[in-house]
Coordinates of C-alpha atoms in Angstrom, one line a residue:
M1 CA 68.8 55.7 26.3
P2 CA 65.9 52.8 26.4
V3 CA 66.5 49.6 24.3
H4 CA 63.0 48.4 23.1
N5 CA 62.2 44.8 22.7
V6 CA 61.8 45.0 19.1
E7 CA 65.7 46.0 18.9
I8 CA 66.6 43.3 21.1
A9 CA 64.8 40.8 18.7
Q10 CA 66.1 42.4 15.7
T11 CA 69.9 41.6 17.0
L12 CA 68.8 37.9 18.1
N13 CA 67.3 37.5 14.5
K14 CA 70.5 39.3 12.6
L15 CA 72.9 36.9 14.7
A16 CA 70.7 34.0 13.8
D17 CA 70.7 34.7 10.2
L18 CA 74.4 35.3 9.9
L19 CA 75.1 32.0 11.7
E20 CA 72.8 30.2 9.3
I21 CA 74.5 31.8 6.5
E22 CA 77.9 30.6 7.8
G23 CA 76.5 27.1 8.4
A24 CA 76.1 27.0 11.9
N25 CA 74.3 24.2 14.3
A26 CA 70.8 24.3 13.3
F27 CA 69.8 24.2 17.1
R28 CA 72.1 27.0 18.0
V29 CA 70.2 29.1 15.0
R30 CA 66.7 28.0 16.4
A31 CA 67.8 29.0 19.9
Y32 CA 68.4 32.7 18.9
R33 CA 65.2 32.7 16.5
N34 CA 62.9 31.5 19.4
A35 CA 64.5 33.9 22.0
A36 CA 63.8 36.8 19.3
R37 CA 60.3 35.6 19.0
L38 CA 59.3 35.2 22.4
V39 CA 61.3 39.0 23.3
E40 CA 59.0 40.4 20.5
S41 CA 55.9 38.8 22.3
L42 CA 56.8 39.8 25.6
P43 CA 54.1 42.3 27.5
R44 CA 56.9 44.0 29.4
S45 CA 60.0 45.6 28.5
V46 CA 63.3 43.3 28.8
A47 CA 65.2 46.5 29.9
D48 CA 62.3 47.2 32.8
M49 CA 63.1 43.6 33.8
V50 CA 66.8 44.2 33.7
A51 CA 66.4 47.2 35.7
A52 CA 64.3 45.5 38.3
N53 CA 67.1 42.9 38.7
E54 CA 64.5 40.0 37.5
D55 CA 65.7 36.7 36.5
I56 CA 65.2 36.8 32.7
S57 CA 66.6 33.1 32.5
E58 CA 62.9 32.2 33.9
L59 CA 61.1 33.0 30.7
P60 CA 60.3 30.2 28.4
G61 CA 63.0 29.1 26.4
I62 CA 65.6 31.6 27.9
G63 CA 68.4 29.7 29.7
E64 CA 71.1 31.3 31.7
A65 CA 73.5 32.2 28.5
L66 CA 70.7 33.7 26.4
A67 CA 69.7 35.8 29.5
R68 CA 73.1 37.0 29.7
K69 CA 73.1 38.2 26.2
L70 CA 69.8 39.5 26.8
K71 CA 71.5 41.6 29.8
E72 CA 74.4 42.6 27.6
I73 CA 72.0 44.3 25.0
V74 CA 70.4 46.1 27.2
E75 CA 73.0 47.5 29.0
T76 CA 75.4 48.2 26.4
G77 CA 73.3 48.2 23.2
H78 CA 75.7 45.8 21.7
L79 CA 76.2 42.1 21.3
A80 CA 79.8 41.2 21.1
A81 CA 78.7 37.4 19.5
L82 CA 77.0 39.4 16.8
E83 CA 79.9 41.5 16.7
Q84 CA 82.6 38.8 16.3
E85 CA 80.1 37.0 13.3
E86 CA 80.1 40.2 11.6
K87 CA 83.9 39.9 11.2
H88 CA 83.0 36.5 9.0
V89 CA 79.9 37.4 7.3
P90 CA 78.7 41.0 6.2
A91 CA 75.8 42.2 8.6
A92 CA 73.7 43.2 5.7
L93 CA 73.6 39.8 4.2
S94 CA 71.0 39.2 6.8
D95 CA 68.6 41.5 4.8
L96 CA 68.8 39.0 1.8
M97 CA 67.3 36.2 4.1
K98 CA 64.1 38.0 3.8
I99 CA 63.9 37.5 0.0
P100 CA 61.5 34.6 -0.6
G101 CA 63.5 31.7 -2.1
L102 CA 66.7 33.2 -0.8
G103 CA 67.9 30.6 2.0
P104 CA 71.1 30.4 3.8
R105 CA 73.1 28.4 1.3
R106 CA 72.0 30.6 -1.6
V107 CA 72.9 33.7 0.3
H108 CA 76.3 32.3 1.4
E109 CA 76.7 31.4 -2.5
L110 CA 75.9 35.0 -3.5
F111 CA 78.3 36.2 -1.3
E112 CA 81.3 33.4 -2.1
K113 CA 81.0 33.9 -5.8
L114 CA 79.5 37.2 -6.7
K115 CA 80.6 39.3 -3.5
I116 CA 77.3 40.3 -3.2
T117 CA 77.2 42.0 0.5
D118 CA 74.0 44.0 0.6
L119 CA 70.2 44.6 -1.0
A120 CA 72.1 47.3 -3.4
S121 CA 74.7 45.1 -4.6
L122 CA 72.4 42.5 -5.3
E123 CA 70.0 44.4 -7.2
H124 CA 72.9 45.5 -9.4
A125 CA 73.9 42.3 -9.9
V126 CA 70.3 40.9 -10.8
R127 CA 69.9 43.9 -13.7
E128 CA 73.5 43.2 -14.8
G129 CA 72.3 39.4 -15.4
K130 CA 75.1 38.1 -12.9
L131 CA 72.8 35.6 -11.0
R132 CA 72.2 33.6 -14.2
T133 CA 75.6 32.6 -14.0
L134 CA 75.2 30.6 -11.0
D135 CA 73.4 26.8 -10.9
G136 CA 70.0 27.3 -9.8
F137 CA 69.4 31.0 -10.3
G138 CA 67.0 31.6 -12.8
E139 CA 64.7 34.1 -14.5
K140 CA 62.2 33.3 -11.8
T141 CA 64.7 33.8 -8.8
E142 CA 65.3 37.1 -10.5
T143 CA 61.9 38.0 -10.8
R144 CA 61.0 37.3 -7.1
I145 CA 64.1 39.5 -6.1
L146 CA 63.0 42.2 -7.9
E147 CA 59.4 41.8 -7.0
Y148 CA 60.8 42.1 -3.1
L149 CA 62.8 45.0 -3.7
N150 CA 60.3 46.8 -5.2
R151 CA 57.9 46.1 -2.5
K152 CA 60.3 47.2 0.1
T153 CA 60.7 50.7 -1.8
Q154 CA 56.9 51.2 -1.8
T155 CA 56.7 50.2 1.9
G156 CA 59.3 52.9 2.7
N157 CA 59.8 53.6 6.4
R158 CA 56.3 52.2 7.6
M159 CA 56.7 50.1 10.5
L160 CA 54.4 47.3 11.6
L161 CA 51.7 48.5 14.2
V162 CA 53.0 46.0 16.9
T163 CA 56.7 47.6 16.7
A164 CA 55.3 51.0 16.8
E165 CA 53.2 50.3 19.8
Q166 CA 56.4 48.9 21.5
V167 CA 58.3 52.2 20.7
V168 CA 55.5 54.5 21.3
E169 CA 54.0 52.9 24.5
S170 CA 57.2 54.0 26.6
L171 CA 57.0 57.7 25.0
L172 CA 53.5 57.9 26.0
K173 CA 54.3 56.8 29.6
T174 CA 57.1 59.4 29.7
L175 CA 54.9 62.2 28.7
R176 CA 51.9 61.3 30.6
G177 CA 54.4 61.5 33.9
V178 CA 55.2 65.2 33.2
K179 CA 53.7 67.4 35.8
G180 CA 50.2 69.2 34.6
V181 CA 49.5 67.0 31.9
K182 CA 45.7 65.9 31.6
R183 CA 45.8 63.7 28.4
V184 CA 48.2 62.4 26.0
V185 CA 46.6 60.4 23.2
P186 CA 48.0 58.9 19.9
A187 CA 46.2 59.6 16.7
G188 CA 46.4 58.5 13.0
S189 CA 46.8 55.2 11.5
F190 CA 48.0 54.1 15.2
R191 CA 44.6 55.0 16.6
R192 CA 42.7 53.6 13.3
R193 CA 44.8 50.2 14.3
Q194 CA 46.2 50.0 10.6
E195 CA 48.7 47.1 9.9
T196 CA 51.7 49.6 9.4
V197 CA 52.3 52.9 10.6
G198 CA 54.3 55.5 8.6
D199 CA 54.5 58.4 11.8
V200 CA 52.5 58.8 14.8
D201 CA 50.6 62.2 15.7
I202 CA 50.1 62.6 19.7
L203 CA 47.8 65.0 21.1
A204 CA 47.9 66.4 24.8
T205 CA 46.1 68.6 27.0
C206 CA 48.0 70.2 29.8
A207 CA 48.5 73.1 31.9
D208 CA 52.1 73.8 30.9
S209 CA 52.8 73.0 27.4
A210 CA 56.5 74.1 27.6
A211 CA 57.2 71.6 30.1
I212 CA 55.8 68.8 27.8
M213 CA 57.7 69.9 25.0
R214 CA 60.9 70.3 26.7
R215 CA 60.3 66.4 27.9
F216 CA 59.3 65.5 24.5
V217 CA 62.4 66.9 22.7
G218 CA 64.7 65.6 25.5
Y219 CA 63.2 61.9 25.6
E220 CA 66.3 59.4 25.5
D221 CA 65.1 57.7 22.5
V222 CA 65.2 60.8 20.2
A223 CA 67.6 60.7 17.6
E224 CA 67.0 64.0 15.8
V225 CA 64.6 67.2 16.8
I226 CA 62.9 68.2 13.4
A227 CA 61.1 71.1 15.3
H228 CA 60.5 72.4 18.9
G229 CA 57.8 75.0 19.2
A230 CA 55.4 76.0 22.1
T231 CA 52.6 74.0 21.1
R232 CA 53.9 71.6 18.6
S233 CA 57.3 69.8 18.3
S234 CA 58.5 67.1 15.9
V235 CA 61.4 64.3 16.3
I236 CA 62.6 61.2 14.9
L237 CA 63.2 58.4 17.1
R238 CA 66.0 55.8 17.0
S239 CA 63.9 53.3 15.4
G240 CA 63.2 55.6 12.2
L241 CA 59.6 56.8 13.7
H242 CA 58.5 60.3 13.0
V243 CA 56.4 61.8 15.9
D244 CA 54.6 64.6 16.3
L245 CA 53.4 66.1 19.6
R246 CA 50.8 68.9 19.6
V247 CA 49.1 70.7 22.8
V248 CA 45.6 71.6 22.1
P249 CA 43.2 73.5 24.2
E250 CA 40.4 71.6 25.8
E251 CA 37.5 73.2 23.9
C252 CA 39.4 72.0 20.8
Y253 CA 40.5 68.5 21.9
G254 CA 37.6 66.7 20.2
A255 CA 38.1 68.6 16.8
A256 CA 41.9 68.1 17.0
L257 CA 41.6 64.3 17.6
H258 CA 39.3 63.8 15.0
Y259 CA 41.1 65.5 12.9
F260 CA 44.3 64.0 13.4
T261 CA 42.8 60.3 13.5
G262 CA 41.9 60.7 10.2
S263 CA 41.8 59.2 7.7
K264 CA 41.9 62.0 5.1
A265 CA 39.4 60.5 2.8
H266 CA 36.7 60.2 6.1
N267 CA 37.8 64.0 7.2
I268 CA 37.1 65.2 3.8
A269 CA 33.5 63.5 3.4
I270 CA 32.5 64.9 7.3
R271 CA 33.9 68.3 6.2
A272 CA 31.5 68.5 3.1
R273 CA 28.8 67.2 5.2
A274 CA 29.4 70.1 7.7
L275 CA 29.7 72.6 4.8
Q276 CA 26.0 71.5 3.2
A277 CA 24.6 72.3 7.1
G278 CA 26.0 76.0 6.8
L279 CA 29.1 74.7 9.2
K280 CA 32.9 74.5 9.3
I281 CA 34.8 71.8 10.8
N282 CA 38.7 71.6 11.2
E283 CA 41.3 71.1 14.0
Y284 CA 40.0 73.7 16.1
G285 CA 36.4 72.8 16.2
V286 CA 32.8 73.1 14.8
F287 CA 32.0 76.7 13.8
H288 CA 28.9 78.4 12.9
G289 CA 30.4 81.2 11.0
E290 CA 33.0 82.8 13.8
A291 CA 31.5 81.5 16.5
R292 CA 32.7 77.7 17.9
V293 CA 29.5 75.5 18.3
G294 CA 31.1 72.4 19.1
G295 CA 34.5 70.1 19.2
A296 CA 35.4 69.5 23.0
T297 CA 35.1 66.0 22.3
E298 CA 34.6 63.6 19.1
P299 CA 31.0 62.6 19.9
E300 CA 30.3 66.7 19.6
V301 CA 31.8 66.8 16.0
Y302 CA 29.9 64.0 14.7
A303 CA 26.5 65.1 16.5
A304 CA 26.9 68.7 14.7
V305 CA 26.6 66.7 11.3
Q306 CA 23.6 64.5 12.7
L307 CA 25.6 61.4 12.8
P308 CA 26.4 58.9 15.7
Y309 CA 29.8 58.4 16.9
I310 CA 31.9 56.3 14.4
E311 CA 34.9 54.3 15.9
P312 CA 38.3 55.2 14.8
E313 CA 38.9 51.6 12.9
L314 CA 35.9 52.5 10.6
R315 CA 37.2 55.8 9.4
E316 CA 38.4 54.9 6.0
D317 CA 35.4 56.6 3.7
R318 CA 34.3 52.9 3.1
G319 CA 30.6 53.5 3.6
E320 CA 30.8 54.1 7.4
I321 CA 29.2 57.4 6.9
E322 CA 26.3 56.0 4.9
A323 CA 25.9 53.2 7.7
A324 CA 25.9 56.0 10.3
E325 CA 23.0 57.9 8.6
K326 CA 21.0 54.9 8.6
G327 CA 21.8 53.7 12.0
Q328 CA 23.4 50.8 10.7
L329 CA 26.7 51.0 11.9
P330 CA 28.1 47.8 13.4
K331 CA 28.6 47.3 17.4
L332 CA 32.0 46.3 16.9
V333 CA 33.7 43.0 18.5
V334 CA 35.9 43.9 21.6
L335 CA 38.9 42.0 23.3
A336 CA 36.5 41.1 26.0
D337 CA 34.3 39.2 23.8
I338 CA 36.9 36.6 23.0
R339 CA 36.2 33.4 25.1
G340 CA 39.0 31.3 23.7
D341 CA 41.9 30.9 21.1
L342 CA 41.9 28.4 18.1
Q343 CA 45.3 28.1 17.0
S344 CA 48.6 27.7 19.0
H345 CA 51.5 25.5 19.3
S346 CA 53.3 23.4 21.8
T347 CA 56.9 21.9 22.2
A348 CA 55.5 18.8 20.1
T349 CA 56.3 20.9 17.3
D350 CA 58.0 24.4 17.0
G351 CA 56.4 25.7 20.3
Q352 CA 58.0 27.1 23.2
A353 CA 55.9 25.7 25.8
G354 CA 54.0 22.7 26.9
I355 CA 50.4 22.0 26.4
A356 CA 49.6 22.3 30.1
E357 CA 51.8 25.9 30.5
M358 CA 49.8 26.9 27.3
A359 CA 46.4 26.2 29.1
K360 CA 47.6 27.9 32.2
A361 CA 48.3 31.2 30.1
A362 CA 45.0 31.1 28.6
R363 CA 43.0 30.6 31.7
K364 CA 45.2 33.4 33.1
R365 CA 43.5 35.5 30.5
G366 CA 40.0 34.6 31.1
Y367 CA 39.7 32.1 28.1
E368 CA 37.5 29.1 28.3
Y369 CA 39.3 27.2 25.7
L370 CA 42.6 26.8 23.8
A371 CA 43.0 24.8 20.6
I372 CA 46.5 23.0 20.6
T373 CA 47.3 23.2 16.8
D374 CA 50.6 21.8 16.5
H375 CA 51.9 21.2 12.7
S376 CA 51.3 17.8 10.9
Q377 CA 54.0 15.5 9.4
R378 CA 54.8 17.2 6.1
M379 CA 56.6 20.2 8.4
T380 CA 59.6 17.9 9.1
M381 CA 61.6 20.9 9.9
V382 CA 59.6 21.6 12.7
H383 CA 59.2 17.7 13.6
G384 CA 55.5 17.5 12.5
L385 CA 53.2 14.9 14.2
N386 CA 52.2 12.0 12.2
A387 CA 49.3 10.0 13.1
T388 CA 51.0 7.9 16.0
R389 CA 52.4 11.2 17.8
L390 CA 48.9 13.1 17.4
A391 CA 47.3 10.0 18.8
Q392 CA 49.8 10.4 21.9
Q393 CA 49.0 13.9 22.2
I394 CA 45.3 13.7 22.4
R395 CA 45.5 11.0 25.1
E396 CA 48.1 13.8 27.0
I397 CA 45.2 16.3 26.2
D398 CA 42.4 14.0 27.5
R399 CA 44.5 13.5 30.7
L400 CA 45.0 17.1 31.3
N401 CA 41.3 18.0 30.7
E402 CA 40.3 15.4 33.6
K403 CA 41.8 17.6 35.7
L404 CA 40.5 20.9 34.5
S405 CA 37.4 22.6 35.6
G406 CA 36.0 25.5 33.7
F407 CA 38.4 25.2 31.1
R408 CA 39.0 22.8 27.9
I409 CA 42.0 21.9 25.9
L410 CA 40.6 21.6 22.4
K411 CA 42.4 18.5 20.5
S412 CA 43.5 20.1 17.1
I413 CA 46.3 20.1 14.3
E414 CA 47.3 22.5 12.2
V415 CA 47.4 20.1 9.0
D416 CA 48.9 20.7 5.7
I417 CA 47.0 20.9 2.6
L418 CA 49.1 19.1 0.3
E419 CA 49.1 19.9 -3.7
N420 CA 46.3 18.0 -4.5
G421 CA 43.9 19.3 -2.0
E422 CA 44.2 16.2 0.6
L423 CA 44.9 16.6 4.1
D424 CA 48.4 15.8 5.6
L425 CA 46.8 13.3 7.8
A426 CA 44.4 10.4 7.3
D427 CA 40.6 11.3 8.2
E428 CA 40.6 8.4 10.8
I429 CA 43.1 10.3 13.2
L430 CA 41.5 13.8 12.3
K431 CA 37.9 12.8 13.4
E432 CA 39.1 12.4 16.7
L433 CA 39.9 15.8 17.2
D434 CA 37.7 18.8 18.1
V435 CA 39.0 21.5 15.8
V436 CA 40.9 20.8 12.3
V437 CA 42.6 24.0 11.2
G438 CA 44.0 23.7 7.3
A439 CA 46.9 25.6 6.1
V440 CA 49.0 26.3 3.2
H441 CA 52.6 26.1 3.6
S442 CA 54.5 25.3 0.6
L443 CA 53.8 25.4 -3.0
F444 CA 53.1 29.3 -3.0
T445 CA 53.7 29.9 -6.7
L446 CA 50.9 27.8 -7.9
S447 CA 48.5 29.7 -10.4
R448 CA 45.5 31.4 -8.8
E449 CA 43.2 28.7 -10.2
K450 CA 45.3 25.7 -8.8
Q451 CA 45.7 27.5 -5.5
T452 CA 42.1 28.0 -5.3
A453 CA 41.0 24.7 -6.4
R454 CA 43.7 23.0 -4.2
I455 CA 41.9 25.0 -0.9
I456 CA 38.3 24.1 -2.0
R457 CA 38.9 20.2 -2.2
A458 CA 40.7 20.6 1.3
M459 CA 37.3 22.2 2.3
D460 CA 35.4 19.5 0.9
N461 CA 36.7 17.0 3.4
P462 CA 34.0 17.0 6.2
C463 CA 36.8 17.2 8.9
F464 CA 38.1 20.4 7.8
H465 CA 37.0 23.1 9.7
I466 CA 39.0 26.4 9.6
F467 CA 41.2 27.7 6.9
A468 CA 44.2 29.4 8.2
H469 CA 46.3 32.6 7.3
P470 CA 44.4 32.5 4.0
S471 CA 46.4 34.7 1.8
G472 CA 49.8 33.4 3.3
R473 CA 51.4 36.9 3.2
L474 CA 53.8 38.4 5.7
I475 CA 53.5 42.0 6.1
G476 CA 56.4 44.0 4.1
E477 CA 58.1 40.6 3.7
R478 CA 56.1 38.1 1.4
D479 CA 53.5 38.9 -0.7
A480 CA 50.1 36.8 -0.7
Y481 CA 50.1 33.9 -3.1
E482 CA 47.7 33.8 -5.6
V483 CA 44.4 32.9 -4.7
D484 CA 40.4 33.7 -5.4
L485 CA 39.4 34.9 -1.5
E486 CA 36.3 36.0 -2.7
R487 CA 35.7 32.5 -4.1
L488 CA 37.0 30.6 -1.2
L489 CA 34.4 32.6 1.0
H490 CA 31.7 31.8 -1.0
A491 CA 33.0 27.9 -0.9
A492 CA 33.5 28.1 3.1
K493 CA 29.8 29.3 3.2
E494 CA 28.5 26.3 1.2
R495 CA 30.4 23.9 3.0
G496 CA 30.0 25.2 6.4
C497 CA 33.8 26.0 6.7
F498 CA 35.2 29.2 8.3
L499 CA 38.4 31.2 8.0
E500 CA 41.0 32.4 10.2
L501 CA 41.8 36.0 10.9
N502 CA 45.7 35.3 12.3
A503 CA 46.3 38.0 14.9
H504 CA 50.1 37.5 14.6
P505 CA 51.4 41.1 13.6
M506 CA 53.2 40.2 10.8
R507 CA 50.3 38.5 9.4
L508 CA 47.1 39.7 10.3
D509 CA 45.4 37.5 7.8
L510 CA 42.5 38.1 6.6
N511 CA 42.8 41.8 6.1
D512 CA 40.1 44.3 6.9
A513 CA 38.6 44.1 3.1
Y514 CA 37.9 40.5 3.2
C515 CA 36.9 40.6 6.7
R516 CA 34.0 42.9 5.7
M517 CA 33.2 40.5 2.8
A518 CA 33.1 37.5 5.1
R519 CA 30.3 39.4 7.1
E520 CA 28.5 40.5 4.1
L521 CA 28.5 36.9 3.1
G522 CA 27.9 35.1 6.7
V523 CA 31.2 33.7 6.9
K524 CA 32.2 33.5 10.7
I525 CA 35.9 34.2 11.4
A526 CA 38.1 32.7 14.0
I527 CA 40.5 35.2 15.3
S528 CA 43.4 33.2 16.8
T529 CA 46.9 34.3 17.7
D530 CA 48.9 31.5 16.3
S531 CA 51.0 31.6 19.3
H532 CA 54.2 29.6 19.8
N533 CA 54.6 30.7 23.6
P534 CA 52.3 31.7 26.3
L535 CA 53.1 35.6 26.2
S536 CA 52.2 35.6 22.4
L537 CA 48.6 35.0 23.4
D538 CA 48.3 38.7 24.0
F539 CA 48.6 39.0 20.2
M540 CA 44.5 39.0 20.3
C541 CA 44.3 42.7 20.7
F542 CA 45.9 43.0 17.2
G543 CA 43.4 40.5 15.9
V544 CA 40.5 42.2 17.3
G545 CA 41.7 45.5 15.9
Q546 CA 41.8 44.0 12.5
A547 CA 38.6 42.5 13.0
R548 CA 37.2 45.9 13.8
R549 CA 38.4 47.5 10.7
G550 CA 36.5 44.8 8.9
W551 CA 33.3 45.7 10.5
L552 CA 33.1 42.7 12.4
E553 CA 30.6 42.0 15.5
K554 CA 30.8 39.9 18.1
G555 CA 28.4 37.4 16.5
D556 CA 30.6 37.4 13.4
V557 CA 33.6 36.0 15.4
L558 CA 33.5 32.3 16.1
N559 CA 35.3 32.4 19.1
T560 CA 33.2 34.7 21.0
R561 CA 30.9 31.6 21.9
P562 CA 31.2 29.2 24.7
W563 CA 32.4 25.8 23.6
S564 CA 29.2 24.3 23.7
A565 CA 27.8 26.7 20.9
L566 CA 31.1 26.6 18.8
Q567 CA 30.9 22.9 19.2
K568 CA 27.6 22.8 17.5
L569 CA 28.9 25.3 14.7
L570 CA 32.0 23.2 14.0
K571 CA 29.6 19.9 13.3
R572 CA 29.6 19.3 9.3
D573 CA 27.5 16.5 7.9
G574 CA 29.2 13.7 6.5

């Protein structure tokens, strides 16, 4: 039974949560969290590395002790250290740690004083008014808790795209290895690169449908077989992901792929257009009366209704059909267009690799530049940089750049935007940087007007270039703070600033709608990974997927340019 990276990371994070609730050493807790973050970003399966007898301790930030724990999880599916901790602290308390405003001390207090052990008992206590009996737990805390629980209910069993990808890729690899299989392709929201995935549809063409169906329902990760048929089977994986497999004839493949890719709204619009032309389109093909006249490929489906091919990421019935009609579909940005990454972190703050190692990893990916954007001094919990330490880092980067050819490490900072809109470091030091990335990391509860004014004032500073993760959301865990993003886009346009599309799969911030608005306003977007280790640089593909959903072309993206062109764009008067 395969153990996926996401499951290993969840185990490590749960152990870190329980240790933190119990008041364990902060460095020990951070080690587990860093290991979880690393495992989540690995392009390879830890299980495969263990099977190949590779030395896991050579991974960044993973020593021999952590390597043994990773191997234990892979080989047994359990972690003795976690099971031991669960004897003292209920495992479900880790779920409470995800609620904004409930840190480890408060969760411990809820457990000790109100005997709260999970989300259900927490909700009951809130509705009974019991939290108000504790110091520091007032109406605002209750509101935040109920909002979180409501959001969790609405999200249901949807899974982050990155998690679904880790789970599905190993299944796809298994199915593609079945004798006689020609194609195995995922469809649905997975193919459209939505932020979260509820279920996955897989289409296959093959010589022997019975063989691939047997392998599918017998896959080691299957928890439950819902249906097992000759051409369609349905299972639930251990992760909870619902997966359907359909075997389709070659002559129907394009129509089936179009149909199951969706979206529903896009398909309805295409079918309506077909009816106007005297045609019928369904998952079996394009028909004129009873005669199939197309459907072997997706371009055939679109050609039947006098349209060019529409990329999957655009298929949401948000104007893509009208744009296709007019010949105005965007030529979407692709991963190969990206020439550098404009947000990454080093061991100077909360990163897991040194600057030279991060630069080496960026060069390996074909990049021409990498911005090192460690946190500024206000972020004391991650040892944020003050002016003195930033000056030292600037000198270090200068020394490294002297030895590099064809690649540039950009001197940068992820500087906190303070409550009054001032930046966390003085202009004198910020002027020495190649790129200044501003971010909100505090006071998420400010009113919409105050939060917006705060950020615009930061943009007024001529040192400011890029506004990072603009809404502050964490998908499925933390809502965006109240802010007028349309007004911020206009402000950025007026001041010559830019906004970031943070490619971390838990952020994907900006969302697709605001990416499109930025394009329409002429505000360029930086797609950045926010990498804290070399492997997280691979998150760029998720940012590009989001950018494509937002109709962004190569020219709309800041970091598709060589440094010489980018440097000119970053210059501001004053």
